[in-house]
Short mmCIF file of C-alpha atoms and ligand atoms in Angstrom, two decimals:
data_model
loop_
_atom_site.label_atom_id
_atom_site.label_comp_id
_atom_site.label_asym_id
_atom_site.label_seq_id
_atom_site.Cartn_x
_atom_site.Cartn_y
_atom_site.Cartn_z
CA MET A 1 34.57 8.79 -11.18
CA SER A 2 34.27 9.48 -14.59
CA SER A 3 31.68 11.86 -15.97
CA VAL A 4 28.23 10.86 -16.68
CA LEU A 5 25.80 12.26 -19.26
CA THR A 6 21.94 11.94 -18.67
CA ILE A 7 20.10 12.17 -21.94
CA ARG A 8 16.30 12.74 -22.61
CA GLY A 9 16.39 12.20 -25.92
CA GLY A 10 13.75 12.36 -28.91
CA ILE A 11 14.13 15.79 -29.45
CA PRO A 12 15.03 17.03 -32.91
CA LEU A 13 18.45 18.80 -32.85
CA SER A 14 18.27 22.25 -34.71
CA GLY A 15 20.38 24.83 -34.90
CA ARG A 16 24.01 25.69 -35.62
CA VAL A 17 27.94 24.23 -34.57
CA ALA A 18 31.45 25.34 -35.72
CA VAL A 19 34.19 22.70 -36.53
CA ARG A 20 37.83 23.93 -36.31
CA GLY A 21 40.81 22.21 -37.38
CA ALA A 22 40.89 18.02 -37.89
CA LYS A 23 41.88 15.71 -34.83
CA ASN A 24 43.60 13.89 -37.30
CA LEU A 25 45.42 16.75 -38.57
CA VAL A 26 46.30 19.09 -35.93
CA PRO A 27 48.51 16.77 -33.65
CA LYS A 28 50.66 15.77 -36.86
CA ALA A 29 51.35 19.23 -37.73
CA MET A 30 52.30 20.16 -33.88
CA VAL A 31 54.72 17.35 -34.21
CA ALA A 32 56.08 18.69 -37.88
CA ALA A 33 57.13 21.90 -35.81
CA LEU A 34 59.67 19.61 -34.19
CA LEU A 35 61.57 19.76 -37.30
CA GLY A 36 62.04 23.30 -38.14
CA SER A 37 64.92 25.66 -37.25
CA ALA A 38 62.15 28.37 -36.38
CA PRO A 39 58.68 28.55 -34.91
CA SER A 40 55.75 27.67 -36.18
CA VAL A 41 52.16 28.72 -35.97
CA LEU A 42 49.02 26.86 -36.46
CA ARG A 43 45.79 28.21 -36.82
CA ASN A 44 42.07 26.56 -36.27
CA VAL A 45 42.99 24.54 -33.48
CA PRO A 46 40.11 22.83 -31.53
CA GLU A 47 39.91 22.57 -27.76
CA ILE A 48 40.45 18.84 -27.46
CA LYS A 49 42.17 16.31 -25.33
CA ASP A 50 44.47 15.12 -27.98
CA VAL A 51 45.99 18.58 -28.21
CA ASP A 52 46.42 18.95 -24.75
CA VAL A 53 48.19 15.04 -24.97
CA VAL A 54 50.56 16.67 -27.57
CA THR A 55 50.95 20.08 -26.20
CA SER A 56 52.56 18.11 -23.00
CA LEU A 57 54.54 15.76 -24.84
CA LEU A 58 55.94 18.57 -26.77
CA GLN A 59 57.14 20.69 -23.74
CA LEU A 60 58.23 17.67 -22.09
CA HIS A 61 60.73 17.61 -25.16
CA GLY A 62 61.81 21.27 -24.62
CA VAL A 63 59.34 22.62 -27.24
CA LYS A 64 57.85 26.30 -26.14
CA VAL A 65 54.27 26.23 -26.61
CA ASP A 66 52.25 29.62 -26.52
CA ARG A 67 48.62 28.68 -26.69
CA ASP A 68 45.49 30.86 -27.44
CA PRO A 69 42.78 28.27 -27.37
CA THR A 70 39.63 30.90 -27.95
CA ALA A 71 41.56 32.09 -31.01
CA GLY A 72 42.55 28.51 -31.70
CA GLU A 73 46.25 29.86 -32.29
CA LEU A 74 49.50 27.93 -31.39
CA ARG A 75 52.99 28.70 -31.64
CA LEU A 76 55.64 26.23 -31.47
CA ASP A 77 59.30 27.11 -30.68
CA PRO A 78 61.61 24.02 -30.81
CA LYS A 79 64.64 25.55 -30.57
CA ALA A 80 65.50 24.13 -27.31
CA ALA A 81 64.09 20.57 -28.21
CA THR A 82 66.00 18.00 -26.00
CA ALA A 83 65.39 14.58 -24.78
CA ALA A 84 62.59 13.37 -22.26
CA PRO A 85 62.85 11.02 -19.06
CA SER A 86 60.92 8.04 -20.32
CA ALA A 87 58.50 7.91 -16.95
CA GLU A 88 57.31 11.07 -18.10
CA ILE A 89 56.82 10.44 -21.64
CA ASP A 90 54.31 7.48 -20.24
CA ALA A 91 52.66 9.84 -17.88
CA HIS A 92 51.71 12.53 -20.71
CA ALA A 93 51.05 10.09 -23.27
CA GLY A 94 47.88 9.16 -21.90
CA ASP A 95 46.05 7.22 -24.53
CA SER A 96 47.55 8.88 -27.48
CA ARG A 97 48.89 6.65 -30.53
CA ILE A 98 50.35 10.22 -31.50
CA PRO A 99 53.68 9.35 -29.46
CA ILE A 100 54.88 7.29 -32.15
CA LEU A 101 54.93 9.92 -35.08
CA LEU A 102 57.43 11.88 -32.50
CA CYS A 103 60.25 9.08 -33.58
CA GLY A 104 61.35 10.80 -36.93
CA PRO A 105 61.52 14.43 -35.69
CA LEU A 106 62.82 13.53 -32.50
CA ILE A 107 65.91 11.22 -33.96
CA HIS A 108 66.82 14.69 -36.12
CA ALA A 109 66.23 16.75 -33.35
CA ILE A 110 68.29 15.20 -30.56
CA GLY A 111 69.25 11.64 -32.10
CA GLU A 112 66.75 9.42 -30.14
CA ALA A 113 63.81 8.71 -28.99
CA PHE A 114 61.31 6.97 -26.31
CA ILE A 115 57.56 5.88 -26.89
CA PRO A 116 55.61 4.92 -24.58
CA ASP A 117 53.19 1.63 -25.19
CA LEU A 118 50.58 2.98 -27.34
CA GLY A 119 46.85 3.66 -26.34
CA GLY A 120 44.17 5.01 -28.58
CA CYS A 121 40.43 3.64 -29.31
CA ARG A 122 39.58 0.06 -28.79
CA ILE A 123 38.95 -0.55 -31.96
CA GLY A 124 41.27 -3.52 -32.81
CA ASP A 125 44.45 -4.50 -32.32
CA ARG A 126 45.81 -1.40 -33.87
CA PRO A 127 49.61 -2.63 -34.02
CA ILE A 128 52.73 -0.45 -34.91
CA ASN A 129 54.79 -2.83 -36.89
CA TYR A 130 54.46 -0.73 -40.49
CA HIS A 131 55.76 2.33 -38.26
CA LEU A 132 58.73 0.11 -36.89
CA ASN A 133 59.86 -1.19 -40.43
CA VAL A 134 59.49 2.22 -41.68
CA LEU A 135 62.04 3.49 -39.05
CA ARG A 136 63.98 0.48 -39.54
CA GLU A 137 64.46 1.17 -43.50
CA PHE A 138 65.35 4.56 -42.59
CA GLY A 139 68.43 3.14 -40.44
CA ALA A 140 66.96 3.55 -37.17
CA VAL A 141 67.66 1.01 -34.54
CA VAL A 142 64.17 0.16 -33.06
CA ASP A 143 64.77 -1.66 -29.22
CA LYS A 144 61.37 -3.08 -27.25
CA ARG A 145 62.10 -2.15 -23.73
CA PRO A 146 59.80 -2.94 -20.97
CA GLY A 147 56.81 -0.02 -20.83
CA GLY A 148 57.83 1.16 -24.38
CA ILE A 149 60.30 1.33 -27.05
CA SER A 150 63.81 3.04 -27.23
CA ILE A 151 64.69 4.14 -30.95
CA SER A 152 67.87 5.66 -32.31
CA ALA A 153 69.75 6.18 -35.43
CA PRO A 154 73.25 6.33 -34.75
CA ARG A 155 74.07 7.58 -38.30
CA GLY A 156 71.07 9.37 -39.29
CA LEU A 157 68.04 8.77 -41.13
CA HIS A 158 68.39 8.02 -44.67
CA GLY A 159 66.11 7.97 -47.81
CA ALA A 160 64.60 4.63 -48.48
CA LYS A 161 62.33 2.67 -51.01
CA ILE A 162 59.26 2.16 -48.75
CA SER A 163 56.34 -0.14 -49.88
CA LEU A 164 53.36 -0.22 -47.34
CA PRO A 165 51.34 -3.38 -47.12
CA TYR A 166 48.39 -1.24 -46.53
CA PRO A 167 47.63 2.74 -47.59
CA SER A 168 47.94 3.12 -43.26
CA VAL A 169 47.50 6.67 -42.44
CA GLY A 170 49.90 6.93 -39.61
CA ALA A 171 52.43 5.00 -41.53
CA THR A 172 52.64 7.34 -44.33
CA GLU A 173 52.65 10.24 -42.02
CA GLN A 174 55.64 8.41 -40.26
CA VAL A 175 57.29 8.04 -43.72
CA LEU A 176 56.54 12.05 -44.19
CA LEU A 177 57.84 13.14 -41.02
CA SER A 178 60.93 10.78 -40.89
CA ALA A 179 61.86 11.20 -44.66
CA ALA A 180 61.51 15.55 -45.39
CA ARG A 181 65.39 15.60 -43.40
CA ALA A 182 66.64 12.47 -43.94
CA GLU A 183 69.63 12.15 -46.08
CA GLY A 184 68.59 11.38 -49.93
CA ILE A 185 65.65 10.20 -51.66
CA THR A 186 62.48 8.63 -50.55
CA GLU A 187 60.07 6.76 -52.40
CA LEU A 188 56.64 5.50 -50.86
CA THR A 189 54.26 3.46 -52.84
CA GLY A 190 51.19 2.27 -51.41
CA ALA A 191 50.81 5.43 -49.22
CA ALA A 192 47.35 7.14 -47.73
CA THR A 193 46.40 10.05 -49.48
CA GLU A 194 43.84 11.58 -46.91
CA PRO A 195 42.74 14.96 -47.07
CA GLU A 196 44.63 14.83 -43.56
CA VAL A 197 47.79 13.37 -45.21
CA ILE A 198 47.95 15.92 -48.01
CA ASP A 199 47.55 18.83 -45.61
CA LEU A 200 50.43 17.29 -43.63
CA ILE A 201 52.64 17.78 -46.94
CA ALA A 202 51.29 21.40 -47.35
CA VAL A 203 52.68 21.99 -43.72
CA LEU A 204 56.04 20.45 -44.44
CA GLN A 205 56.31 22.10 -47.91
CA LYS A 206 55.83 25.66 -46.31
CA MET A 207 58.72 24.54 -44.04
CA GLY A 208 61.01 23.94 -47.12
CA ALA A 209 60.48 20.23 -47.55
CA LEU A 210 60.57 18.86 -51.18
CA ILE A 211 57.32 16.18 -51.57
CA SER A 212 55.34 14.93 -54.67
CA VAL A 213 52.31 13.12 -54.71
CA GLN A 214 52.04 10.89 -57.69
CA THR A 215 48.21 9.20 -58.75
CA ASP A 216 49.31 6.18 -58.18
CA ARG A 217 49.85 6.18 -54.17
CA THR A 218 53.21 6.96 -54.74
CA ILE A 219 55.14 10.12 -52.52
CA ARG A 220 58.47 11.16 -53.68
CA ILE A 221 60.24 12.98 -50.79
CA GLU A 222 63.63 14.74 -51.47
CA GLY A 223 65.12 15.06 -47.86
CA VAL A 224 66.79 18.21 -47.18
CA PRO A 225 69.33 19.18 -43.99
CA GLU A 226 66.96 21.89 -42.69
CA LEU A 227 63.44 23.34 -42.65
CA GLY A 228 62.24 26.42 -41.19
CA GLY A 229 58.85 27.44 -39.45
CA TYR A 230 55.43 27.42 -41.08
CA SER A 231 52.05 29.54 -40.36
CA HIS A 232 49.24 27.22 -41.10
CA ARG A 233 45.42 27.08 -40.94
CA ALA A 234 44.59 23.22 -40.39
CA LEU A 235 41.60 21.74 -42.67
CA ALA A 236 38.38 21.29 -40.97
CA ASP A 237 37.33 18.34 -39.32
CA ARG A 238 35.33 16.43 -41.63
CA ASN A 239 34.84 13.50 -38.81
CA GLU A 240 33.17 15.79 -36.60
CA ALA A 241 31.40 17.34 -39.63
CA ALA A 242 29.91 14.10 -40.72
CA SER A 243 28.84 13.00 -36.88
CA TRP A 244 26.78 15.87 -36.53
CA ALA A 245 25.38 15.68 -40.05
CA SER A 246 24.37 11.63 -38.93
CA ALA A 247 23.23 13.45 -35.63
CA ALA A 248 20.81 15.81 -37.90
CA VAL A 249 19.35 13.15 -39.93
CA ALA A 250 18.97 10.18 -37.13
CA THR A 251 16.93 12.92 -34.66
CA ARG A 252 14.75 14.10 -37.74
CA GLY A 253 16.76 17.67 -36.96
CA ASP A 254 18.24 20.35 -38.95
CA ILE A 255 21.89 21.59 -38.31
CA PHE A 256 24.10 23.82 -39.92
CA VAL A 257 27.90 22.81 -39.62
CA GLU A 258 29.89 25.92 -40.03
CA GLY A 259 33.45 25.08 -41.61
CA ALA A 260 32.38 21.75 -42.90
CA SER A 261 34.28 21.24 -46.17
CA GLN A 262 32.34 19.77 -49.52
CA ARG A 263 36.06 19.28 -51.18
CA ASP A 264 36.65 16.46 -48.55
CA MET A 265 33.35 15.14 -47.82
CA MET A 266 32.36 14.37 -51.25
CA THR A 267 31.74 10.50 -50.73
CA PHE A 268 29.99 11.39 -47.46
CA LEU A 269 27.31 13.71 -49.32
CA ASN A 270 26.66 11.39 -51.74
CA VAL A 271 26.11 8.76 -49.16
CA TYR A 272 24.01 10.97 -47.27
CA ARG A 273 21.79 12.25 -49.97
CA LYS A 274 21.32 8.43 -51.32
CA LEU A 275 20.03 8.20 -47.81
CA GLY A 276 17.55 10.58 -48.43
CA GLY A 277 19.39 13.29 -46.11
CA GLY A 278 18.64 16.88 -47.02
CA LEU A 279 21.86 18.96 -47.93
CA GLN A 280 22.77 22.85 -48.41
CA ILE A 281 25.88 23.12 -49.22
CA GLU A 282 27.15 26.77 -48.86
CA ASP A 283 30.83 28.43 -48.54
CA ASP A 284 31.31 28.38 -44.93
CA GLY A 285 29.59 25.20 -44.23
CA ILE A 286 27.01 22.89 -44.83
CA ARG A 287 23.31 22.76 -43.92
CA PHE A 288 22.32 19.07 -42.81
CA PHE A 289 18.66 18.00 -42.35
CA HIS A 290 15.70 15.80 -42.36
CA PRO A 291 13.59 16.75 -45.44
CA GLY A 292 10.47 14.57 -43.89
CA GLY A 293 9.47 11.13 -45.10
CA LYS A 294 11.16 7.97 -45.39
CA LEU A 295 14.96 7.61 -45.30
CA SER A 296 16.20 4.69 -47.82
CA PRO A 297 18.55 2.11 -46.69
CA LEU A 298 21.63 1.70 -48.25
CA VAL A 299 25.01 -0.78 -49.14
CA LEU A 300 27.99 0.65 -48.08
CA GLU A 301 31.86 -0.36 -47.92
CA THR A 302 34.06 1.69 -45.74
CA ASP A 303 37.76 2.15 -47.37
CA VAL A 304 40.57 4.23 -47.58
CA HIS A 305 40.41 7.82 -49.29
CA PRO A 306 38.68 8.73 -51.57
CA GLY A 307 36.49 5.57 -50.34
CA PHE A 308 33.89 5.77 -47.18
CA MET A 309 35.88 7.11 -44.34
CA THR A 310 35.49 4.39 -41.40
CA ASP A 311 35.03 7.54 -38.83
CA TRP A 312 32.36 8.51 -40.58
CA GLN A 313 30.57 4.37 -40.46
CA GLN A 314 29.34 4.38 -36.49
CA PRO A 315 27.34 7.50 -36.66
CA LEU A 316 26.01 6.41 -40.05
CA VAL A 317 24.99 3.16 -38.45
CA VAL A 318 22.59 5.03 -36.23
CA ALA A 319 20.93 6.60 -39.12
CA LEU A 320 20.48 3.55 -41.18
CA THR A 321 18.55 2.21 -37.77
CA GLN A 322 15.54 5.15 -39.12
CA ALA A 323 15.90 3.99 -42.64
CA ASP A 324 13.18 2.28 -44.56
CA GLY A 325 14.67 -1.34 -45.14
CA VAL A 326 17.62 -3.40 -44.77
CA SER A 327 21.12 -1.82 -44.78
CA ILE A 328 24.39 -3.34 -45.28
CA VAL A 329 27.48 -1.99 -43.93
CA HIS A 330 31.15 -3.85 -44.76
CA GLU A 331 34.03 -2.38 -42.32
CA THR A 332 37.19 -2.92 -44.31
CA VAL A 333 39.77 -0.55 -42.37
CA TYR A 334 39.44 -1.83 -38.88
CA GLU A 335 38.89 -5.62 -38.15
CA ASN A 336 36.38 -4.83 -34.65
CA ARG A 337 34.67 -1.51 -35.56
CA PHE A 338 31.17 -2.95 -34.73
CA GLY A 339 31.58 -3.47 -30.99
CA PHE A 340 29.26 -0.30 -30.74
CA THR A 341 26.03 -1.83 -32.03
CA GLU A 342 25.61 -4.07 -28.93
CA ALA A 343 24.43 -1.07 -27.30
CA LEU A 344 22.28 -0.32 -30.28
CA ARG A 345 20.63 -3.59 -30.03
CA ARG A 346 19.87 -2.87 -26.42
CA MET A 347 18.21 0.24 -27.25
CA GLY A 348 15.81 -1.36 -29.87
CA ALA A 349 17.84 -1.31 -33.11
CA THR A 350 17.98 -4.16 -35.40
CA ILE A 351 21.74 -5.32 -36.36
CA GLN A 352 23.21 -8.62 -36.83
CA VAL A 353 26.85 -8.54 -37.55
CA HIS A 354 28.78 -11.00 -39.59
CA ARG A 355 32.42 -12.36 -40.13
CA GLU A 356 31.71 -12.75 -43.91
CA CYS A 357 32.44 -9.75 -46.23
CA LEU A 358 29.10 -8.53 -47.55
CA GLY A 359 30.60 -6.22 -49.90
CA SER A 360 33.12 -6.22 -52.98
CA VAL A 361 36.14 -4.28 -51.60
CA PRO A 362 39.00 -6.65 -51.16
CA CYS A 363 39.18 -6.70 -47.50
CA ARG A 364 42.10 -8.34 -44.96
CA PHE A 365 39.37 -9.80 -42.42
CA GLY A 366 36.94 -11.94 -44.86
CA GLN A 367 36.87 -15.77 -43.21
CA ARG A 368 38.55 -14.56 -39.99
CA ASN A 369 37.10 -14.45 -36.63
CA PHE A 370 36.37 -10.85 -36.81
CA HIS A 371 32.67 -9.20 -37.12
CA HIS A 372 33.36 -6.55 -39.96
CA SER A 373 30.11 -6.80 -41.48
CA ALA A 374 26.32 -5.58 -40.54
CA VAL A 375 23.38 -5.86 -41.62
CA ILE A 376 20.66 -3.12 -40.48
CA SER A 377 17.02 -3.55 -40.37
CA GLY A 378 15.00 -0.32 -40.05
CA PRO A 379 12.98 1.87 -39.03
CA THR A 380 13.14 0.68 -35.39
CA GLU A 381 12.10 2.76 -32.46
CA LEU A 382 15.29 3.58 -30.18
CA HIS A 383 14.48 3.75 -26.49
CA GLY A 384 16.82 5.16 -23.66
CA ALA A 385 19.19 2.83 -22.10
CA ASP A 386 22.40 3.04 -19.78
CA PHE A 387 25.73 2.24 -21.62
CA ASP A 388 29.67 3.17 -21.05
CA ILE A 389 31.43 4.80 -23.98
CA PRO A 390 33.91 2.45 -25.70
CA ASP A 391 35.77 4.51 -28.06
CA LEU A 392 35.80 8.27 -29.66
CA ARG A 393 33.57 7.30 -32.82
CA GLY A 394 31.25 4.30 -31.19
CA GLY A 395 30.69 6.50 -28.20
CA PHE A 396 29.65 9.85 -30.31
CA SER A 397 27.07 7.22 -32.45
CA HIS A 398 25.74 5.77 -28.71
CA LEU A 399 25.21 9.65 -27.92
CA ILE A 400 23.19 10.21 -31.31
CA ALA A 401 21.24 6.97 -30.58
CA ALA A 402 20.35 8.39 -27.23
CA LEU A 403 19.53 11.83 -28.30
CA ALA A 404 17.43 10.16 -30.98
CA ALA A 405 15.61 7.55 -28.69
CA GLU A 406 12.88 8.06 -26.66
CA GLY A 407 13.20 8.26 -22.75
CA VAL A 408 16.04 8.34 -20.56
CA SER A 409 19.79 7.22 -21.31
CA ARG A 410 22.68 7.35 -18.86
CA ALA A 411 26.18 7.47 -20.31
CA THR A 412 29.10 6.90 -18.38
CA GLY A 413 32.64 7.31 -19.36
CA VAL A 414 31.99 10.53 -21.80
CA ASP A 415 35.14 12.17 -20.96
CA ILE A 416 36.59 10.36 -24.01
CA ILE A 417 34.42 12.23 -26.30
CA LYS A 418 36.53 15.06 -25.67
CA ARG A 419 39.30 13.45 -27.42
CA GLY A 420 38.16 14.67 -30.89
CA TYR A 421 34.97 16.26 -30.28
CA GLU A 422 35.63 19.97 -28.97
CA ARG A 423 33.23 21.19 -26.40
CA PHE A 424 30.48 19.01 -27.31
CA THR A 425 28.06 19.72 -24.46
CA ASP A 426 28.23 23.54 -25.49
CA LYS A 427 27.38 22.20 -29.18
CA LEU A 428 24.30 19.99 -27.98
CA GLN A 429 23.13 22.79 -25.48
CA ALA A 430 23.24 24.95 -28.82
CA LEU A 431 21.12 22.44 -30.56
CA GLY A 432 18.49 22.15 -28.09
CA ALA A 433 19.06 18.80 -26.48
CA ASP A 434 17.98 18.12 -22.78
CA PHE A 435 20.88 16.64 -20.89
CA ASP A 436 22.44 16.92 -17.51
CA LEU A 437 26.31 16.34 -17.00
CA GLU A 438 27.66 15.20 -13.92
CA GLU A 439 31.46 16.09 -14.06
CA ASP A 440 34.35 13.86 -12.84
CA ARG A 441 35.17 14.54 -9.35
N1 EPU B 1 48.21 -0.98 -39.53
C1 EPU B 1 48.88 -2.10 -39.30
N2 EPU B 1 49.97 -1.52 -38.93
C2 EPU B 1 50.31 -0.25 -38.26
C3 EPU B 1 49.46 0.62 -38.68
C4 EPU B 1 47.95 0.33 -38.99
O1 EPU B 1 48.68 -3.41 -39.37
O2 EPU B 1 51.58 -0.51 -37.82
C5 EPU B 1 46.20 -1.18 -39.63
C6 EPU B 1 45.17 -0.76 -38.70
O3 EPU B 1 45.34 -1.73 -37.48
C7 EPU B 1 44.11 -0.84 -39.71
C8 EPU B 1 44.47 0.06 -40.94
O4 EPU B 1 46.24 -0.68 -41.26
O5 EPU B 1 43.39 -2.02 -39.68
C9 EPU B 1 44.53 1.61 -41.16
O6 EPU B 1 45.45 2.18 -39.76
P1 EPU B 1 45.68 3.52 -40.06
O7 EPU B 1 47.22 3.20 -39.81
O8 EPU B 1 45.73 3.97 -41.56
O9 EPU B 1 45.34 4.64 -39.00
P2 EPU B 1 45.89 5.28 -37.94
O10 EPU B 1 46.78 6.24 -38.74
O11 EPU B 1 46.38 4.59 -36.79
C10 EPU B 1 44.04 7.04 -38.35
C11 EPU B 1 43.16 8.01 -37.89
C12 EPU B 1 41.72 6.97 -37.21
C13 EPU B 1 41.20 6.81 -38.67
C14 EPU B 1 42.52 6.05 -39.84
C15 EPU B 1 41.82 5.42 -40.70
C16 EPU B 1 44.74 9.48 -36.25
C17 EPU B 1 45.11 9.79 -35.25
N3 EPU B 1 43.70 8.42 -36.59
O12 EPU B 1 44.74 6.19 -37.69
O13 EPU B 1 40.92 7.90 -36.94
O14 EPU B 1 40.10 6.06 -38.87
O15 EPU B 1 43.54 7.03 -39.53
O16 EPU B 1 41.33 6.54 -41.55
O17 EPU B 1 44.54 10.18 -37.42
C18 EPU B 1 39.37 8.60 -34.97
O18 EPU B 1 39.64 9.72 -35.32
O19 EPU B 1 38.22 8.26 -34.13
C19 EPU B 1 40.34 7.54 -35.74
C20 EPU B 1 40.40 6.08 -35.09
#
């Protein structure tokens, strides 16, 4: 049986929460440690399931992992890296997509990699074709087998000229992790430049890699034969921070998010201010609050960095149900990221989703069968409902809606939230939410 969260909503969330290292950086920095000839130390590591999954996968491959969860510190020693039995990799990968990023480092460390069929959030097909093409460009042989993919490089990985058809975060990281120790120079055009990608480059530079980022989405990597360890503090989780920010305004509350970083959230902060959300930016975090009065509707498109991040979209849509007028949101990164609005409609929100591009950002999904634009009319009174958590961000958005709604909501499948939100029930408690959690038995 899955855990059930019962929420009695309608209480403004108020208080202080802290965010630690980014879910979308920490697992990749852990993987990077495999490239080193010496141990690495990672700090500001959150207690989330994605970190548990990568810890298990690395241990299975012979990496010694010492973890102090309270201090948020990991020590990773790759000295005894070795191949792992494929059935066990499968069992440990769970629903994570991180294993695909183990390929380059594993090939450098032990000459081969096996990647189980990948999970991740249900927000579209989430193919791995860019990743496999990148690995082939480096000279790897990709062999699809039942239950997974076996990858080897009999003559090692060689630098290549690579052009991504879309600035994919994961494929860019695949290139970085494969190229840092590849023979020769790699030039990547059409790269993603999200802050988490730049932080991974910082990690690799500490290890001795030679990587330069140009202004036109080109990244140049001069392969080096050996890398050392690193000591690094992970950048803060801007997606978790944006989720609490949306929760503050949707519940008419007031939340100080310790660790939230203005530099990595500028686009979000502009949008939040246009919505009418209150902001107070301090050195150690950001206070997000509802200043009273009406919220303004928005016209918004998600995009790759420095655009409005797709992971900020779902929590903000909940806040838009409380804005005074019609908002339009065009999702251009994932083709299927509005499924979560069905539960919001059941809770009383007025949201229509459309196949058409309701925006001007060139998008790969227009006039196809993807409902990737949403029109939200507000303000609407939300009322409690029962729902099953569909994915990480959509699921957290359901929780925000339930916290804002009058009445009782029951959420099943809440364990998904633990993939990327550290101790979220402790944080809800600290913010004064009224809920009961019936833990998985
Ligand atoms: N894509 C392909 N082929 C590929 C890879 C990606 O077509 O081989 C497409 C995807 O289907 C999507 C687009 O390219 O339409 C962008 O995907 P990207 O590769 O950038 O996403 P990702 O690396 O799989 C990371 C985050 C996501 C975040 C995106 C976009 C991690 C573990 N995940 O995913 O985070 O939304 O970048 O910034 O870093 C989340 O945190 O909930 C989450 C989904």
